[in-house]
PDB file of C-alpha atoms in Angstrom:
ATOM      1  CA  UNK A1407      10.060 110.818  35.308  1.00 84.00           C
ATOM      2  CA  UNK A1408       9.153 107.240  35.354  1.00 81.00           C
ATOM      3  CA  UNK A1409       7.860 106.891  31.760  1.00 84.00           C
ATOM      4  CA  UNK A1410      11.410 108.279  30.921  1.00 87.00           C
ATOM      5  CA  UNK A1411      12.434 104.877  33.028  1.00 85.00           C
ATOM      6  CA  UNK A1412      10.210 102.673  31.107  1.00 85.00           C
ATOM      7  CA  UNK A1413      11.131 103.707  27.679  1.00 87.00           C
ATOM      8  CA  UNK A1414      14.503 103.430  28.008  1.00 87.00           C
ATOM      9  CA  UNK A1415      14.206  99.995  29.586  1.00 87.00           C
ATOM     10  CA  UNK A1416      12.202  99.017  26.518  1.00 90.00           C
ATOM     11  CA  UNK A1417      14.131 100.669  23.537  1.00 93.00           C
ATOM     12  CA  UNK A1418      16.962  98.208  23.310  1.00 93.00           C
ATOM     13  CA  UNK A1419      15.147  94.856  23.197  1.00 93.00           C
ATOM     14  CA  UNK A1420      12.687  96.569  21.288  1.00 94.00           C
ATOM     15  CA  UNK A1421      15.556  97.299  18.992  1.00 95.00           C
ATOM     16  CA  UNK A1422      16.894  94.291  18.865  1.00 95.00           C
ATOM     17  CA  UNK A1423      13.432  92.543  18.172  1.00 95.00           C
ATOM     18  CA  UNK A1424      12.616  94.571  15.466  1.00 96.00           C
ATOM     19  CA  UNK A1425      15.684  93.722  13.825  1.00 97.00           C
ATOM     20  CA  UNK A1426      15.191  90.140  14.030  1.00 96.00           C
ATOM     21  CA  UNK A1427      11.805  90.427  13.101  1.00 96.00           C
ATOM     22  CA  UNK A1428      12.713  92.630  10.118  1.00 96.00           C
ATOM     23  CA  UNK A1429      15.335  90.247   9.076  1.00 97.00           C
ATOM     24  CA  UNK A1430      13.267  86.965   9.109  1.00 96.00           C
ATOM     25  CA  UNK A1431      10.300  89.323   7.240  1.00 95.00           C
ATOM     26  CA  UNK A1432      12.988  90.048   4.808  1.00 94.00           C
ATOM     27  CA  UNK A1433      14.043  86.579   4.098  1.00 93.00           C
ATOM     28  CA  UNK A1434      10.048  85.589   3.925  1.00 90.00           C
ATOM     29  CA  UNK A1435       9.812  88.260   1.071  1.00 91.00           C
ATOM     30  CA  UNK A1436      12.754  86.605  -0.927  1.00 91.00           C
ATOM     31  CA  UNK A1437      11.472  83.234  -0.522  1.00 88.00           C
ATOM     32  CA  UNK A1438       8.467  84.457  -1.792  1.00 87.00           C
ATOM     33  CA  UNK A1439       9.857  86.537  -4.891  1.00 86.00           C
ATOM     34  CA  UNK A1440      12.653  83.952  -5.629  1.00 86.00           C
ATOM     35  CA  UNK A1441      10.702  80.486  -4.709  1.00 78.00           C
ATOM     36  CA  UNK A1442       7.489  81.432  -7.634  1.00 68.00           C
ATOM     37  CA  UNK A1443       5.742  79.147  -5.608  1.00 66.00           C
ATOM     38  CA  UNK A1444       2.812  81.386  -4.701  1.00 71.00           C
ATOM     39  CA  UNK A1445       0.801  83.439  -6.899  1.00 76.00           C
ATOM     40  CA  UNK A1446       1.155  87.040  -5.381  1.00 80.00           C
ATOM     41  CA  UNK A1447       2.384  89.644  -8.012  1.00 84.00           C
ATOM     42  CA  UNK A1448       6.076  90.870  -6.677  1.00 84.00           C
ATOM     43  CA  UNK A1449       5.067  94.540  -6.411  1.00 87.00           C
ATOM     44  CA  UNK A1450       1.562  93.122  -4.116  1.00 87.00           C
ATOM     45  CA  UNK A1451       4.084  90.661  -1.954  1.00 88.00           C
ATOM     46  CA  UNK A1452       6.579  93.861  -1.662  1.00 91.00           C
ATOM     47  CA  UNK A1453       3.509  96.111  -0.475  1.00 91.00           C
ATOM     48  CA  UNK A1454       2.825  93.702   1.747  1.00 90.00           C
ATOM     49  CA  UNK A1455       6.262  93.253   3.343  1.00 93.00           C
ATOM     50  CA  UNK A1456       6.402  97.016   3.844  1.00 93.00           C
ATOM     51  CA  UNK A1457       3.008  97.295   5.575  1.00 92.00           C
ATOM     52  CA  UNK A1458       3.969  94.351   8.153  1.00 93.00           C
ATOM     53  CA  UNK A1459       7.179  95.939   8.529  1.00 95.00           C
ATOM     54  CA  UNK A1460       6.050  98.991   9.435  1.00 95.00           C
ATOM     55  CA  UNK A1461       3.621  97.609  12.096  1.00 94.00           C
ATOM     56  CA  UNK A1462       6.567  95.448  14.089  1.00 95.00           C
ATOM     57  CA  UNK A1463       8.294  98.191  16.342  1.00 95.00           C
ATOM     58  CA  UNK A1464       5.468  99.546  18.154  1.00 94.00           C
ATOM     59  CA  UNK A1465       3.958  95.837  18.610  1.00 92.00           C
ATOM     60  CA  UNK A1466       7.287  94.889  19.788  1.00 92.00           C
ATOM     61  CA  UNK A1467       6.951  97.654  22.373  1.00 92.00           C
ATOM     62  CA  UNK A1468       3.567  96.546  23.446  1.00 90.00           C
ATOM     63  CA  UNK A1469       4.507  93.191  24.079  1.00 89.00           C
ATOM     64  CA  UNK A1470       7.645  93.677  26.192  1.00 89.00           C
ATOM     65  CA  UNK A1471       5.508  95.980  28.444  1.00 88.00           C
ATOM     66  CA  UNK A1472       3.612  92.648  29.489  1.00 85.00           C
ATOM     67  CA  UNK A1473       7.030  91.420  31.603  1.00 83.00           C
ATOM     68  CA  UNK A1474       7.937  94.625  32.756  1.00 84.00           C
ATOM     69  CA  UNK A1475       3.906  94.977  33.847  1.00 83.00           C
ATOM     70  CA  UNK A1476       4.661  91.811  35.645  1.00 80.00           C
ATOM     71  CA  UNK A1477       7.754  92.668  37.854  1.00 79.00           C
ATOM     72  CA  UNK A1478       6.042  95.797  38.902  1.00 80.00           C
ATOM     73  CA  UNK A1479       2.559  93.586  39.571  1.00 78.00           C
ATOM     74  CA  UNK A1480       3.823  90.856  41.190  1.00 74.00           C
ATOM     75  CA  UNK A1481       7.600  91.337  41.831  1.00 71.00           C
ATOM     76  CA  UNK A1482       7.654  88.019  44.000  1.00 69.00           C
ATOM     77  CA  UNK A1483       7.216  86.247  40.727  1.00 66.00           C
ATOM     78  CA  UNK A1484      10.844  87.155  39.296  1.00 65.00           C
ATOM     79  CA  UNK A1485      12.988  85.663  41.668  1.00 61.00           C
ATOM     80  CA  UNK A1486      14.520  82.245  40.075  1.00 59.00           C
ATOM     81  CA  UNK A1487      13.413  78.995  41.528  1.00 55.00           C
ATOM     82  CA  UNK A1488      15.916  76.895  43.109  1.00 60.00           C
ATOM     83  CA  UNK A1489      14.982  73.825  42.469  1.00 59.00           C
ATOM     84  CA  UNK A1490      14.746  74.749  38.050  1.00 62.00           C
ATOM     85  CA  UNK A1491      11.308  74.938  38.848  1.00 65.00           C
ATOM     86  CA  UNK A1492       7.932  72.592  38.576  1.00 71.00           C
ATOM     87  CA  UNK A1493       4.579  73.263  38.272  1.00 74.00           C
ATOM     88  CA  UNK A1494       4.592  76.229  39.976  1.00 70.00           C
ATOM     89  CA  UNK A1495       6.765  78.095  37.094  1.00 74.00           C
ATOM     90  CA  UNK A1496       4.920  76.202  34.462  1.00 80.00           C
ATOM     91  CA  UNK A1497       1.912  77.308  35.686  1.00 80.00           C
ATOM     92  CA  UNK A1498       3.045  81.276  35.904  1.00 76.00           C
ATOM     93  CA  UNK A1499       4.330  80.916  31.940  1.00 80.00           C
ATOM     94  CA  UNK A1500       1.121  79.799  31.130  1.00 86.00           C
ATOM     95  CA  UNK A1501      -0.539  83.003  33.063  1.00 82.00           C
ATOM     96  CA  UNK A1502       2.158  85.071  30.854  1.00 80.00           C
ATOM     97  CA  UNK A1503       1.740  83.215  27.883  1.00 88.00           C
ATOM     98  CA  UNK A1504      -2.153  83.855  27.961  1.00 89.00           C
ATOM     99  CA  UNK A1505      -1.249  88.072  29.311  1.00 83.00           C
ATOM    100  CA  UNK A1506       0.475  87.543  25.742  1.00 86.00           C
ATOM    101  CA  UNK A1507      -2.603  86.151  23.663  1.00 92.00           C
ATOM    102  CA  UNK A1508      -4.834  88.912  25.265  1.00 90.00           C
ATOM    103  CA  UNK A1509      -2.888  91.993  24.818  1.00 84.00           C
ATOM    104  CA  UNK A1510      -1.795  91.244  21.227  1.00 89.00           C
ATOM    105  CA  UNK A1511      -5.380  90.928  20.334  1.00 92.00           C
ATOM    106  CA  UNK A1512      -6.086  93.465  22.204  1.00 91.00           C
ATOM    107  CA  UNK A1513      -3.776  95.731  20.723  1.00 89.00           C
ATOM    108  CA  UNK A1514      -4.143  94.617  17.598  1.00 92.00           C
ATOM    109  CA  UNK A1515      -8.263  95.239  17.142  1.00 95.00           C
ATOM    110  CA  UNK A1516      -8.008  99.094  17.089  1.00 94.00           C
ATOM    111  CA  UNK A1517      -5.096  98.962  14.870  1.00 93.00           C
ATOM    112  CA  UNK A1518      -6.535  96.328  12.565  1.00 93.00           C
ATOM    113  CA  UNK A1519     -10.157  98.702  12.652  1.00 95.00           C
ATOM    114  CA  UNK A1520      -8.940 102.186  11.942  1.00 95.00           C
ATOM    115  CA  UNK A1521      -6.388 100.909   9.387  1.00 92.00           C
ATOM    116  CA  UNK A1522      -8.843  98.762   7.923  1.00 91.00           C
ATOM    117  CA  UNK A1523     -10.982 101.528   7.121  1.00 94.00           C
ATOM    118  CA  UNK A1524      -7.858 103.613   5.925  1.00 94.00           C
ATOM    119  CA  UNK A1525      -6.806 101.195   3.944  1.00 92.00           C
ATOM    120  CA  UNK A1526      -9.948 100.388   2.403  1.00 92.00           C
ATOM    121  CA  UNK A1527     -10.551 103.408   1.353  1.00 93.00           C
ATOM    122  CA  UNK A1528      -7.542 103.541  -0.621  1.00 93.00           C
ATOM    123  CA  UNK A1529      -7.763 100.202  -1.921  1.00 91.00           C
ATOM    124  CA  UNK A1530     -11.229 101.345  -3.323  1.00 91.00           C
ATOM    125  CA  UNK A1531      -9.507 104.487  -5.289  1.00 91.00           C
ATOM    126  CA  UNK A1532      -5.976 102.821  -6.270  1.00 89.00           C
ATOM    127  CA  UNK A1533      -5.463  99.027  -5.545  1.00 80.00           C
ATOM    128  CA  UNK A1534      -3.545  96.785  -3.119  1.00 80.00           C
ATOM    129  CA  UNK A1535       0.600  98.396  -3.901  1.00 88.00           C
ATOM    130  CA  UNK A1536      -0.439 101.949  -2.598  1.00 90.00           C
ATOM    131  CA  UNK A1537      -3.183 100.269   0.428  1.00 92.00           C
ATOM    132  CA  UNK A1538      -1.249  97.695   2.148  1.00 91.00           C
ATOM    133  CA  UNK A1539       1.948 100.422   3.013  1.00 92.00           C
ATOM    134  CA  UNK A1540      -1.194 102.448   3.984  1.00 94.00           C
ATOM    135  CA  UNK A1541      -2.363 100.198   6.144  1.00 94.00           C
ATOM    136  CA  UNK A1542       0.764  99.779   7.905  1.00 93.00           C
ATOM    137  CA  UNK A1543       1.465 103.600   8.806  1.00 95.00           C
ATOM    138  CA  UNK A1544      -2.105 103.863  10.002  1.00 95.00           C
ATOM    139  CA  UNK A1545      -1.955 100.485  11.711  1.00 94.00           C
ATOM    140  CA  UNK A1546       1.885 101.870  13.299  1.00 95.00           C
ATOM    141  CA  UNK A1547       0.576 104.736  14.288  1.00 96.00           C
ATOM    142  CA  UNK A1548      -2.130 103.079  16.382  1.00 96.00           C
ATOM    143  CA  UNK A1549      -0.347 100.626  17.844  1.00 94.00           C
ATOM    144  CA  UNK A1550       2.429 103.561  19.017  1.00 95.00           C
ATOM    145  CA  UNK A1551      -0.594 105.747  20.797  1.00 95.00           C
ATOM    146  CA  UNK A1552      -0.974 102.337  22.677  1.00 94.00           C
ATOM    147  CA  UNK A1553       2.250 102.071  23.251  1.00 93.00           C
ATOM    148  CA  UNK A1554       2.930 105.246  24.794  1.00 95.00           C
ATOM    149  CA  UNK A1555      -0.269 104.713  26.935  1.00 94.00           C
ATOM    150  CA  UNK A1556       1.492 101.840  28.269  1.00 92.00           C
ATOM    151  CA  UNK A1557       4.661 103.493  28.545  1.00 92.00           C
ATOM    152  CA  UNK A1558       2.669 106.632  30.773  1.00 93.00           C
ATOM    153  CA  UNK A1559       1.033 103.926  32.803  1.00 92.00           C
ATOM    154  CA  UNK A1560       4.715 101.812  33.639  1.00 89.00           C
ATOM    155  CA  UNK A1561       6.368 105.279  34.392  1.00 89.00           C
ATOM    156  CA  UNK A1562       3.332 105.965  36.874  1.00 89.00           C
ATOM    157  CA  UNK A1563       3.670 102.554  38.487  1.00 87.00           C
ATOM    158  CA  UNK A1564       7.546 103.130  38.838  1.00 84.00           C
ATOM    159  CA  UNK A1565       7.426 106.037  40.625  1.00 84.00           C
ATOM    160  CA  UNK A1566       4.622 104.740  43.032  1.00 82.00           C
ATOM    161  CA  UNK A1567       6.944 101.616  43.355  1.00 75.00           C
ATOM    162  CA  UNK A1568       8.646 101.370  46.880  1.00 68.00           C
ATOM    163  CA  UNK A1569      11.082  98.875  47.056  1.00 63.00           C
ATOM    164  CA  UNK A1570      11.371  98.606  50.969  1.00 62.00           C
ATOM    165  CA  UNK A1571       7.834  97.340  51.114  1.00 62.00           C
ATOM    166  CA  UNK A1572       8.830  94.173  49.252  1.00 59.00           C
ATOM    167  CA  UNK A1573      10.659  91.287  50.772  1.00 56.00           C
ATOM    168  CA  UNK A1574      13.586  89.870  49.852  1.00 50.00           C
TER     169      UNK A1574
END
């Protein structure tokens, strides 16, 4: 199926994002437990780095589904200019960078909503160590329903692609 497509052309730079992402998170969270600049309690900016950790796969996913949207939307885009460009290419990045703006905010509303009231909750009965890892699961889990909407609606528009209607 073409969802099956679409996932597995999204699992490796998703993988490899994540990494990087959990690295530089990781080396945030030492600067901030070994610099004492800041005033967040260790255990709070630990919390913290869990929660945000937990959140970057599935946004990862939802953001690389914006360029694979856009070969299957406008597949006469791809194609490299010849001449390195001008104001033609400039002006599609900014198109993509703005697709970028929109579905991370996007994406991130019902995530930040439902966790929000999650994690509330719990912040109410225990504090901010047990709420912000909270927050992150419920926040994950969110943003991976989205993601595998996206993913069902890529695998649809693979299989209705036909690649002998476009031009070369």
């Amino acid at each position: 199926p073409g969802w099956q497509l679409a996932l597995g052309e999204l699992l490796a730079p998703m993988l490899l994002l994540t990494l990087a992402e959990w690295l530089l998170l990781a080396m945030a969270l030492f600067a901030v437990l070994l610099g004492g600049v800041t005033s967040l309690p260790p255990g709070t900016a630990i919390a913290g780095a869990i929660g945000a950790a937990l959140l970057v796969p599935p946004l990862c996913g939802l953001l690389l589904c914006l360029p694979f949207a856009g070969v299957l939307l406008f597949p006469a885009w791809v194609g490299r200019p010849r001449g390195g460009g001008g104001v033609e290419v400039m002006g599609q990045r900014l198109i993509f960078f703005g697709g970028y703006v929109l579905v991370l905010a996007v994406s991130l509303l019902p995530a930040v909503i439902v966790g929000g009231i999650v994690a509330g909750g719990v912040y109410w009965a225990t504090g901010p160590l047990a709420a912000l890892p909270v927050f992150g699961v419920v926040g994950a889990a969110v943003l991976a329903g989205e993601l595998m909407i996206a993913v069902r609606w890529l695998g649809r528009r693979i299989e209705r692609y036909d690649l002998s209607q476009e031009q070369a």
